[in-house]
mmCIF file of C-alpha atoms in Angstrom:
data_model
loop_
_atom_site.group_PDB
_atom_site.id
_atom_site.type_symbol
_atom_site.label_atom_id
_atom_site.label_comp_id
_atom_site.label_asym_id
_atom_site.label_seq_id
_atom_site.Cartn_x
_atom_site.Cartn_y
_atom_site.Cartn_z
ATOM 1 C CA UNK R 11 115.035 103.198 119.623
ATOM 2 C CA UNK R 12 113.528 106.557 118.301
ATOM 3 C CA UNK R 13 112.398 109.896 119.751
ATOM 4 C CA UNK R 14 109.070 110.992 118.222
ATOM 5 C CA UNK R 15 107.523 114.525 118.865
ATOM 6 C CA UNK R 16 104.044 115.528 117.496
ATOM 7 C CA UNK R 17 102.826 119.212 117.524
ATOM 8 C CA UNK R 18 99.291 118.487 117.842
ATOM 9 C CA UNK R 19 96.368 120.487 116.099
ATOM 10 C CA UNK R 20 92.653 119.865 115.555
ATOM 11 C CA UNK R 21 93.221 118.864 111.809
ATOM 12 C CA UNK R 22 96.927 118.099 111.220
ATOM 13 C CA UNK R 23 99.800 117.093 113.148
ATOM 14 C CA UNK R 24 103.505 117.760 112.345
ATOM 15 C CA UNK R 25 105.698 114.787 113.537
ATOM 16 C CA UNK R 26 109.461 114.690 113.907
ATOM 17 C CA UNK R 27 111.208 111.191 114.536
ATOM 18 C CA UNK R 28 114.841 111.378 115.876
ATOM 19 C CA UNK R 29 117.484 108.690 116.040
ATOM 20 C CA UNK R 30 117.921 108.211 119.896
ATOM 21 C CA UNK R 31 121.814 107.619 119.690
ATOM 22 C CA UNK R 32 122.891 110.323 116.996
ATOM 23 C CA UNK R 33 120.127 112.658 117.463
ATOM 24 C CA UNK R 34 119.706 113.137 113.701
ATOM 25 C CA UNK R 35 116.220 113.487 112.046
ATOM 26 C CA UNK R 36 115.016 110.246 110.638
ATOM 27 C CA UNK R 37 111.630 111.511 109.467
ATOM 28 C CA UNK R 38 109.689 114.438 109.563
ATOM 29 C CA UNK R 39 106.382 115.406 107.835
ATOM 30 C CA UNK R 40 102.422 116.134 108.736
ATOM 31 C CA UNK R 41 99.691 113.763 108.790
ATOM 32 C CA UNK R 42 96.000 113.947 109.818
ATOM 33 C CA UNK R 43 95.229 114.400 113.589
ATOM 34 C CA UNK R 44 93.916 110.936 114.189
ATOM 35 C CA UNK R 45 95.194 107.850 115.921
ATOM 36 C CA UNK R 46 94.949 105.732 112.631
ATOM 37 C CA UNK R 47 96.771 108.250 110.581
ATOM 38 C CA UNK R 48 99.459 108.439 113.312
ATOM 39 C CA UNK R 49 99.914 104.720 113.486
ATOM 40 C CA UNK R 50 100.041 104.210 109.590
ATOM 41 C CA UNK R 51 102.718 106.901 109.344
ATOM 42 C CA UNK R 52 104.857 106.062 112.338
ATOM 43 C CA UNK R 53 104.536 102.477 112.913
ATOM 44 C CA UNK R 54 107.849 101.781 111.312
ATOM 45 C CA UNK R 55 109.642 103.577 114.200
ATOM 46 C CA UNK R 56 107.341 101.863 116.819
ATOM 47 C CA UNK R 57 110.032 99.463 118.389
ATOM 48 C CA UNK R 58 110.732 98.618 121.894
ATOM 49 C CA UNK R 59 112.184 101.717 123.918
ATOM 50 C CA UNK R 60 110.746 104.376 121.678
ATOM 51 C CA UNK R 61 109.438 107.503 123.291
ATOM 52 C CA UNK R 62 106.759 109.646 122.115
ATOM 53 C CA UNK R 63 106.109 113.282 123.471
ATOM 54 C CA UNK R 64 102.767 114.897 122.548
ATOM 55 C CA UNK R 65 102.084 118.549 122.825
ATOM 56 C CA UNK R 66 99.072 119.146 125.472
ATOM 57 C CA UNK R 67 96.267 120.739 123.596
ATOM 58 C CA UNK R 68 92.627 120.706 123.922
ATOM 59 C CA UNK R 69 92.123 117.577 121.434
ATOM 60 C CA UNK R 70 95.154 115.386 122.643
ATOM 61 C CA UNK R 71 93.313 112.776 124.597
ATOM 62 C CA UNK R 72 92.179 110.646 121.699
ATOM 63 C CA UNK R 73 95.755 110.636 120.207
ATOM 64 C CA UNK R 74 97.240 109.859 123.588
ATOM 65 C CA UNK R 75 94.929 107.135 124.439
ATOM 66 C CA UNK R 76 95.361 105.230 120.986
ATOM 67 C CA UNK R 77 99.221 105.542 121.191
ATOM 68 C CA UNK R 78 99.056 104.238 124.888
ATOM 69 C CA UNK R 79 97.499 101.110 123.856
ATOM 70 C CA UNK R 80 100.677 100.057 121.883
ATOM 71 C CA UNK R 81 102.790 98.294 124.503
ATOM 72 C CA UNK R 82 106.400 98.878 122.585
ATOM 73 C CA UNK R 83 106.379 102.611 123.141
ATOM 74 C CA UNK R 84 106.289 105.229 126.110
ATOM 75 C CA UNK R 85 104.029 107.933 125.620
ATOM 76 C CA UNK R 86 104.134 111.119 127.469
ATOM 77 C CA UNK R 87 102.348 114.455 127.146
ATOM 78 C CA UNK R 88 104.420 117.663 127.502
ATOM 79 C CA UNK R 89 102.908 121.107 128.574
ATOM 80 C CA UNK R 90 104.831 123.570 126.354
ATOM 81 C CA UNK R 91 103.644 126.589 127.930
ATOM 82 C CA UNK R 92 105.944 126.103 130.382
ATOM 83 C CA UNK R 93 108.834 126.019 127.989
ATOM 84 C CA UNK R 94 110.500 129.333 127.161
ATOM 85 C CA UNK R 95 108.902 130.751 124.056
ATOM 86 C CA UNK R 96 111.158 130.877 120.894
ATOM 87 C CA UNK R 97 111.599 133.978 118.857
ATOM 88 C CA UNK R 98 110.425 132.228 115.789
ATOM 89 C CA UNK R 99 107.703 129.723 116.260
ATOM 90 C CA UNK R 100 106.458 127.280 113.641
ATOM 91 C CA UNK R 101 104.992 123.864 113.947
ATOM 92 C CA UNK R 102 108.253 122.373 112.734
ATOM 93 C CA UNK R 103 110.451 124.156 115.058
ATOM 94 C CA UNK R 104 108.149 123.153 118.006
ATOM 95 C CA UNK R 105 108.290 119.625 117.031
ATOM 96 C CA UNK R 106 111.982 119.431 116.603
ATOM 97 C CA UNK R 107 112.415 121.466 119.954
ATOM 98 C CA UNK R 108 110.065 118.743 121.820
ATOM 99 C CA UNK R 109 111.825 116.074 120.142
ATOM 100 C CA UNK R 110 115.510 117.013 121.085
ATOM 101 C CA UNK R 111 114.270 117.849 124.789
ATOM 102 C CA UNK R 112 112.655 114.336 124.916
ATOM 103 C CA UNK R 113 116.044 112.757 123.894
ATOM 104 C CA UNK R 114 117.782 114.592 126.772
ATOM 105 C CA UNK R 115 115.105 113.774 129.251
ATOM 106 C CA UNK R 116 114.350 117.459 129.737
ATOM 107 C CA UNK R 117 110.468 117.775 129.084
ATOM 108 C CA UNK R 118 108.249 118.874 131.852
ATOM 109 C CA UNK R 119 105.883 115.740 131.771
ATOM 110 C CA UNK R 120 102.287 116.230 132.617
ATOM 111 C CA UNK R 121 100.109 113.865 134.577
ATOM 112 C CA UNK R 122 97.411 112.455 132.232
ATOM 113 C CA UNK R 123 94.533 110.853 134.555
ATOM 114 C CA UNK R 124 92.433 107.901 133.640
ATOM 115 C CA UNK R 125 89.397 107.991 131.629
ATOM 116 C CA UNK R 126 87.134 107.554 134.818
ATOM 117 C CA UNK R 127 88.867 110.369 136.775
ATOM 118 C CA UNK R 128 88.390 112.619 133.535
ATOM 119 C CA UNK R 129 84.745 112.082 133.665
ATOM 120 C CA UNK R 130 84.597 112.828 137.293
ATOM 121 C CA UNK R 131 86.422 116.108 136.540
ATOM 122 C CA UNK R 132 84.252 117.004 133.775
ATOM 123 C CA UNK R 133 81.215 116.615 136.094
ATOM 124 C CA UNK R 134 82.894 119.198 138.358
ATOM 125 C CA UNK R 135 83.523 121.501 135.631
ATOM 126 C CA UNK R 136 79.880 121.426 134.259
ATOM 127 C CA UNK R 137 78.336 122.005 137.618
ATOM 128 C CA UNK R 138 80.542 125.140 138.053
ATOM 129 C CA UNK R 139 79.347 126.619 134.821
ATOM 130 C CA UNK R 140 75.706 125.979 135.646
ATOM 131 C CA UNK R 141 76.196 127.708 138.959
ATOM 132 C CA UNK R 142 77.768 130.602 137.101
ATOM 133 C CA UNK R 143 74.878 130.612 134.534
ATOM 134 C CA UNK R 144 72.383 130.775 137.354
ATOM 135 C CA UNK R 145 74.243 133.694 138.960
ATOM 136 C CA UNK R 146 74.252 135.568 135.821
ATOM 137 C CA UNK R 147 70.493 134.903 135.647
ATOM 138 C CA UNK R 148 69.885 136.145 139.046
ATOM 139 C CA UNK R 149 72.029 139.354 138.507
ATOM 140 C CA UNK R 150 69.984 140.275 135.239
ATOM 141 C CA UNK R 151 66.723 139.787 137.211
ATOM 142 C CA UNK R 152 68.207 142.007 140.049
ATOM 143 C CA UNK R 153 69.101 144.617 137.466
ATOM 144 C CA UNK R 154 65.495 144.457 135.930
ATOM 145 C CA UNK R 155 64.095 145.185 139.284
ATOM 146 C CA UNK R 156 66.445 147.999 139.897
ATOM 147 C CA UNK R 157 65.659 149.445 136.564
ATOM 148 C CA UNK R 158 61.854 149.228 137.495
ATOM 149 C CA UNK R 159 62.370 150.859 141.000
ATOM 150 C CA UNK R 160 60.958 147.443 142.663
ATOM 151 C CA UNK R 161 62.369 145.178 144.924
ATOM 152 C CA UNK R 162 61.054 141.931 146.945
ATOM 153 C CA UNK R 163 59.480 142.732 150.495
ATOM 154 C CA UNK R 164 59.770 140.733 153.483
ATOM 155 C CA UNK R 165 62.275 137.931 152.433
ATOM 156 C CA UNK R 166 66.158 137.847 152.831
ATOM 157 C CA UNK R 167 66.601 136.031 149.464
ATOM 158 C CA UNK R 168 64.943 137.218 146.363
ATOM 159 C CA UNK R 169 64.981 133.898 144.953
ATOM 160 C CA UNK R 170 63.550 131.897 147.798
ATOM 161 C CA UNK R 171 60.118 130.306 147.243
ATOM 162 C CA UNK R 172 58.403 133.444 148.907
ATOM 163 C CA UNK R 173 60.613 135.511 146.675
ATOM 164 C CA UNK R 174 59.880 134.092 143.405
ATOM 165 C CA UNK R 175 56.027 134.133 144.164
ATOM 166 C CA UNK R 176 56.552 137.942 144.608
ATOM 167 C CA UNK R 177 58.250 138.059 141.384
ATOM 168 C CA UNK R 178 55.418 136.066 139.535
ATOM 169 C CA UNK R 179 53.009 138.811 140.867
ATOM 170 C CA UNK R 180 55.249 141.583 140.175
ATOM 171 C CA UNK R 181 55.385 140.650 136.413
ATOM 172 C CA UNK R 182 51.975 142.060 135.845
ATOM 173 C CA UNK R 183 53.155 145.658 136.921
ATOM 174 C CA UNK R 184 56.421 146.211 135.215
ATOM 175 C CA UNK R 185 57.098 147.385 131.567
ATOM 176 C CA UNK R 186 59.704 144.681 131.199
ATOM 177 C CA UNK R 187 57.285 141.890 131.814
ATOM 178 C CA UNK R 188 58.764 139.900 128.741
ATOM 179 C CA UNK R 189 62.323 140.231 129.575
ATOM 180 C CA UNK R 190 61.702 139.094 133.352
ATOM 181 C CA UNK R 191 59.756 136.133 132.150
ATOM 182 C CA UNK R 192 62.591 135.002 129.927
ATOM 183 C CA UNK R 193 65.387 135.452 132.867
ATOM 184 C CA UNK R 194 62.974 133.410 135.182
ATOM 185 C CA UNK R 195 62.493 130.629 132.802
ATOM 186 C CA UNK R 196 66.293 130.504 132.103
ATOM 187 C CA UNK R 197 66.878 130.256 135.874
ATOM 188 C CA UNK R 198 64.478 127.408 136.255
ATOM 189 C CA UNK R 199 65.909 125.582 133.360
ATOM 190 C CA UNK R 200 69.728 125.875 134.741
ATOM 191 C CA UNK R 201 68.480 125.087 138.468
ATOM 192 C CA UNK R 202 67.043 121.810 137.076
ATOM 193 C CA UNK R 203 70.253 120.958 135.243
ATOM 194 C CA UNK R 204 72.487 121.864 138.320
ATOM 195 C CA UNK R 205 70.250 119.403 140.512
ATOM 196 C CA UNK R 206 70.507 116.759 137.891
ATOM 197 C CA UNK R 207 74.255 117.110 137.762
ATOM 198 C CA UNK R 208 74.580 117.149 141.521
ATOM 199 C CA UNK R 209 72.539 113.897 141.568
ATOM 200 C CA UNK R 210 75.121 112.376 139.162
ATOM 201 C CA UNK R 211 78.114 113.472 141.351
ATOM 202 C CA UNK R 212 76.215 111.659 144.214
ATOM 203 C CA UNK R 213 76.082 108.391 142.187
ATOM 204 C CA UNK R 214 79.719 108.752 141.285
ATOM 205 C CA UNK R 215 80.645 109.051 144.851
ATOM 206 C CA UNK R 216 78.529 106.117 145.762
ATOM 207 C CA UNK R 217 79.844 103.796 143.135
ATOM 208 C CA UNK R 218 83.570 104.466 143.699
ATOM 209 C CA UNK R 219 84.549 103.315 147.277
ATOM 210 C CA UNK R 220 87.889 104.870 147.266
ATOM 211 C CA UNK R 221 86.447 108.098 146.036
ATOM 212 C CA UNK R 222 83.854 108.074 148.690
ATOM 213 C CA UNK R 223 86.584 107.583 151.568
ATOM 214 C CA UNK R 224 88.436 110.692 149.924
ATOM 215 C CA UNK R 225 85.450 113.029 149.776
ATOM 216 C CA UNK R 226 84.607 111.856 153.565
ATOM 217 C CA UNK R 227 88.181 112.806 154.731
ATOM 218 C CA UNK R 228 88.167 115.986 153.061
ATOM 219 C CA UNK R 229 84.596 116.922 153.952
ATOM 220 C CA UNK R 230 85.794 116.500 157.808
ATOM 221 C CA UNK R 231 87.648 119.834 157.337
ATOM 222 C CA UNK R 232 85.409 122.704 158.600
ATOM 223 C CA UNK R 233 84.006 124.808 155.919
ATOM 224 C CA UNK R 234 84.012 121.923 153.116
ATOM 225 C CA UNK R 235 80.797 120.395 151.994
ATOM 226 C CA UNK R 236 80.193 117.304 149.841
ATOM 227 C CA UNK R 237 80.657 119.108 146.496
ATOM 228 C CA UNK R 238 83.937 121.218 147.305
ATOM 229 C CA UNK R 239 85.238 117.894 148.701
ATOM 230 C CA UNK R 240 84.536 116.046 145.431
ATOM 231 C CA UNK R 241 86.152 118.789 143.501
ATOM 232 C CA UNK R 242 89.332 118.622 145.557
ATOM 233 C CA UNK R 243 89.096 114.690 145.620
ATOM 234 C CA UNK R 244 88.949 114.455 141.828
ATOM 235 C CA UNK R 245 91.665 117.145 141.190
ATOM 236 C CA UNK R 246 94.356 115.700 143.563
ATOM 237 C CA UNK R 247 93.757 111.948 143.023
ATOM 238 C CA UNK R 248 96.023 109.906 143.289
ATOM 239 C CA UNK R 249 97.537 111.978 146.207
ATOM 240 C CA UNK R 250 100.676 109.746 145.932
ATOM 241 C CA UNK R 251 101.782 111.646 142.811
ATOM 242 C CA UNK R 252 102.939 114.564 144.994
ATOM 243 C CA UNK R 253 106.038 114.747 146.926
ATOM 244 C CA UNK R 254 104.956 116.889 149.857
ATOM 245 C CA UNK R 255 102.279 119.383 151.141
ATOM 246 C CA UNK R 256 103.973 122.280 149.537
ATOM 247 C CA UNK R 257 103.782 120.525 146.009
ATOM 248 C CA UNK R 258 99.893 120.502 146.444
ATOM 249 C CA UNK R 259 99.876 123.966 147.322
ATOM 250 C CA UNK R 260 102.092 124.886 144.255
ATOM 251 C CA UNK R 261 99.880 122.603 142.014
ATOM 252 C CA UNK R 262 96.735 124.800 142.910
ATOM 253 C CA UNK R 263 98.832 128.124 142.222
ATOM 254 C CA UNK R 264 98.643 129.411 145.753
ATOM 255 C CA UNK R 265 102.168 130.423 146.117
ATOM 256 C CA UNK R 266 103.320 133.972 145.254
ATOM 257 C CA UNK R 267 105.749 135.277 142.616
ATOM 258 C CA UNK R 268 109.086 136.149 143.925
ATOM 259 C CA UNK R 269 111.322 138.925 142.750
ATOM 260 C CA UNK R 270 114.688 138.509 144.410
ATOM 261 C CA UNK R 271 117.743 140.700 143.564
ATOM 262 C CA UNK R 272 120.677 142.053 145.399
ATOM 263 C CA UNK R 273 119.801 140.435 148.613
ATOM 264 C CA UNK R 274 116.266 141.906 148.616
ATOM 265 C CA UNK R 275 112.994 139.601 148.107
ATOM 266 C CA UNK R 276 109.637 140.954 147.086
ATOM 267 C CA UNK R 277 106.626 138.731 147.241
ATOM 268 C CA UNK R 278 103.929 139.456 144.602
ATOM 269 C CA UNK R 279 100.422 137.943 143.806
ATOM 270 C CA UNK R 280 99.698 134.222 143.771
ATOM 271 C CA UNK R 281 101.212 132.561 140.446
ATOM 272 C CA UNK R 282 97.769 131.198 139.464
ATOM 273 C CA UNK R 283 99.271 128.241 137.449
ATOM 274 C CA UNK R 284 98.026 124.604 137.744
ATOM 275 C CA UNK R 285 94.459 123.487 138.468
ATOM 276 C CA UNK R 286 92.092 126.460 138.156
ATOM 277 C CA UNK R 287 89.233 124.401 139.619
ATOM 278 C CA UNK R 288 91.083 123.169 142.639
ATOM 279 C CA UNK R 289 92.526 126.747 143.470
ATOM 280 C CA UNK R 290 88.626 127.938 143.366
ATOM 281 C CA UNK R 291 87.443 124.847 145.582
ATOM 282 C CA UNK R 292 90.196 125.908 148.018
ATOM 283 C CA UNK R 293 89.360 129.470 148.171
ATOM 284 C CA UNK R 294 85.664 128.846 148.666
ATOM 285 C CA UNK R 295 86.377 126.495 151.487
ATOM 286 C CA UNK R 296 88.555 129.193 152.943
ATOM 287 C CA UNK R 297 85.599 131.594 152.935
ATOM 288 C CA UNK R 298 83.334 129.102 154.131
ATOM 289 C CA UNK R 299 85.901 127.900 157.264
ATOM 290 C CA UNK R 300 85.955 131.591 157.902
ATOM 291 C CA UNK R 301 82.319 131.647 158.948
ATOM 292 C CA UNK R 302 82.991 128.818 161.499
ATOM 293 C CA UNK R 303 83.971 128.699 164.940
ATOM 294 C CA UNK R 304 87.196 126.699 164.426
ATOM 295 C CA UNK R 305 91.042 127.133 164.571
ATOM 296 C CA UNK R 306 90.916 127.438 160.716
ATOM 297 C CA UNK R 307 88.225 130.117 161.206
ATOM 298 C CA UNK R 308 90.479 131.824 163.589
ATOM 299 C CA UNK R 309 93.516 131.738 161.355
ATOM 300 C CA UNK R 310 91.130 133.318 158.496
ATOM 301 C CA UNK R 311 90.274 136.221 160.806
ATOM 302 C CA UNK R 312 93.823 136.899 161.957
ATOM 303 C CA UNK R 313 95.101 137.101 158.325
ATOM 304 C CA UNK R 314 92.212 139.404 157.378
ATOM 305 C CA UNK R 315 93.252 141.754 160.005
ATOM 306 C CA UNK R 316 96.911 141.479 159.023
ATOM 307 C CA UNK R 317 96.303 142.066 155.314
ATOM 308 C CA UNK R 318 93.194 144.202 155.637
ATOM 309 C CA UNK R 319 91.467 142.106 153.002
ATOM 310 C CA UNK R 320 89.132 139.287 153.168
ATOM 311 C CA UNK R 321 90.542 137.809 149.764
ATOM 312 C CA UNK R 322 94.060 137.921 150.940
ATOM 313 C CA UNK R 323 92.911 136.001 153.708
ATOM 314 C CA UNK R 324 91.073 133.530 151.834
ATOM 315 C CA UNK R 325 94.267 132.883 149.803
ATOM 316 C CA UNK R 326 96.430 132.264 152.745
ATOM 317 C CA UNK R 327 93.789 130.016 154.344
ATOM 318 C CA UNK R 328 93.341 128.154 151.055
ATOM 319 C CA UNK R 329 97.241 127.543 150.980
ATOM 320 C CA UNK R 330 97.057 126.174 154.416
ATOM 321 C CA UNK R 331 94.138 123.973 153.407
ATOM 322 C CA UNK R 332 96.040 122.479 150.594
ATOM 323 C CA UNK R 333 98.724 121.415 152.831
ATOM 324 C CA UNK R 334 96.212 119.978 155.470
ATOM 325 C CA UNK R 335 94.365 118.093 152.782
ATOM 326 C CA UNK R 336 97.725 116.498 151.716
ATOM 327 C CA UNK R 337 98.317 115.290 155.282
ATOM 328 C CA UNK R 338 94.743 113.992 155.830
ATOM 329 C CA UNK R 339 94.921 112.260 152.580
ATOM 330 C CA UNK R 340 98.393 110.511 153.084
ATOM 331 C CA UNK R 341 97.512 109.548 156.729
ATOM 332 C CA UNK R 342 93.976 108.716 155.633
ATOM 333 C CA UNK R 343 92.797 110.159 158.962
ATOM 334 C CA UNK R 344 89.834 112.572 159.660
ATOM 335 C CA UNK R 345 90.579 116.214 160.212
ATOM 336 C CA UNK R 346 91.452 117.132 163.757
ATOM 337 C CA UNK R 347 92.748 120.427 165.073
ATOM 338 C CA UNK R 348 96.099 118.762 165.967
ATOM 339 C CA UNK R 349 96.946 118.535 162.274
ATOM 340 C CA UNK R 350 97.183 122.158 161.862
ATOM 341 C CA UNK R 351 100.402 122.315 163.949
ATOM 342 C CA UNK R 352 101.975 119.796 161.542
ATOM 343 C CA UNK R 353 101.259 122.323 158.574
ATOM 344 C CA UNK R 354 104.280 124.527 159.089
ATOM 345 C CA UNK R 355 104.787 127.615 156.900
ATOM 346 C CA UNK R 356 107.454 127.317 154.280
ATOM 347 C CA UNK R 357 109.110 129.371 151.677
ATOM 348 C CA UNK R 358 107.660 129.244 147.914
ATOM 349 C CA UNK R 359 109.103 126.150 146.255
ATOM 350 C CA UNK R 360 111.903 126.686 143.681
ATOM 351 C CA UNK R 361 110.698 126.117 140.046
ATOM 352 C CA UNK R 362 113.169 123.125 139.997
ATOM 353 C CA UNK R 363 111.618 121.648 142.953
ATOM 354 C CA UNK R 364 109.999 118.616 141.350
ATOM 355 C CA UNK R 365 109.264 114.875 141.555
ATOM 356 C CA UNK R 366 109.843 112.069 139.087
ATOM 357 C CA UNK R 367 107.500 109.946 137.118
ATOM 358 C CA UNK R 368 108.797 107.263 135.026
ATOM 359 C CA UNK R 369 112.334 108.710 135.142
ATOM 360 C CA UNK R 370 111.269 112.166 133.866
ATOM 361 C CA UNK R 371 111.244 115.635 135.603
ATOM 362 C CA UNK R 372 107.779 116.255 136.734
ATOM 363 C CA UNK R 373 106.924 119.567 138.114
ATOM 364 C CA UNK R 374 103.736 120.168 140.076
ATOM 365 C CA UNK R 375 102.960 123.223 137.792
ATOM 366 C CA UNK R 376 103.013 121.075 134.717
ATOM 367 C CA UNK R 377 100.532 118.484 136.015
ATOM 368 C CA UNK R 378 97.235 118.511 134.263
#
C-alpha cells in the first residue's frame, strides 16, 4: 500500500508517494493538474488500500471526482488552512507534510458533497451575489438623488412601483440623467436574473423530495422563509454527518474565540470559520425572528438588552437556531416551542472535539 499526497494548483501538481510500511519516499515529482495526467503518472501505485490526499483548493473537484472513480484507492481532501503553517513553505514540503500526516491518520479530512448538492449550493451563492448587486445599484441611485438634492415623495420604498415611476419622471430634471438611467437599467437586469434564479431554486426543491421535506421543516421555524431554509438545507445536508447540535453551530463559526490562562477565561468574537453562507443565513433568520412574536423573538430582544447590540443579539440567536435546526432535522419534526427547551447552552467545543468518517479525524470546522 502507498500514501499519496497531491499539492494541487491550477496548472501543475506536485505529488509525493510514500511506502505505507516504511514511510520512505517511493516517488515524487510534478505533472499537469488533470485527472488524465495524474492517472498516467501514479497508476503504478494504484493498488488495493492506497490512500490519496488532495489539498483543498478552488480547482480540486475535477481531480477528486476522477480519482474517486478508481475503486482500488481511497481519496480524501484536506483543508491545509487548519494545519500549522510551517516556517518554510514550498510545494514539495507541503506534499511531504500531507503525505506523512496521511500515513499517521492525522489529517483533518473535509466532507465533499455529491455533484447534485454542489449545484444546489451554487444556486444559493449565485442568488446572494445577485441580491448584493441589486443592493449596490440601489445605493448608487440613492447617492445620485442625494447629490441632486431630490427624493421620492409619498412612498416608503424608493424602489417600489410608485417610486420607480417617480424616478423615471425625475430623470428629466437632474444633471446626472445618464448616470441614473444606467443604474436603473442595471437594477432591472439584476432583478430579472434574481427572479430567474429563484425560479430555479423552486424547481430544485420540487424535484427533490428529501430536500423538499428538509426545507419545509426548517421553514417551520419563525423568521425563516423558503430561500433561507433552502440555504440551510443545502449547507447542512446530510445532517447525519454531525455528531451533535454544538457541531452544527461550530460548523457555522458561531462560537467565540477563547483565551484561557491562569484560571481566567475570556471570550472574544465569533471564530468565523466553516461555511460563510450558512452563518449568513442563520444571522439573517435571527434578525427576521426578532420581528416575530415568538419565543425566539423574545430571546432575541432579551439578548439585545443584555449586550446592547442588535448584531450581538442576532449572533446569539443564530447559535440557538443552528442547534434548533439540528434537533428538528434529526427528529424530522416541525418546529414547536417545546423544542427550544432541549437546546441547552453549552461551552464552546474544544478544537479536538470531532467525529469520525472512514476512520479519519473530521472536525466540524474542516467540513467543506
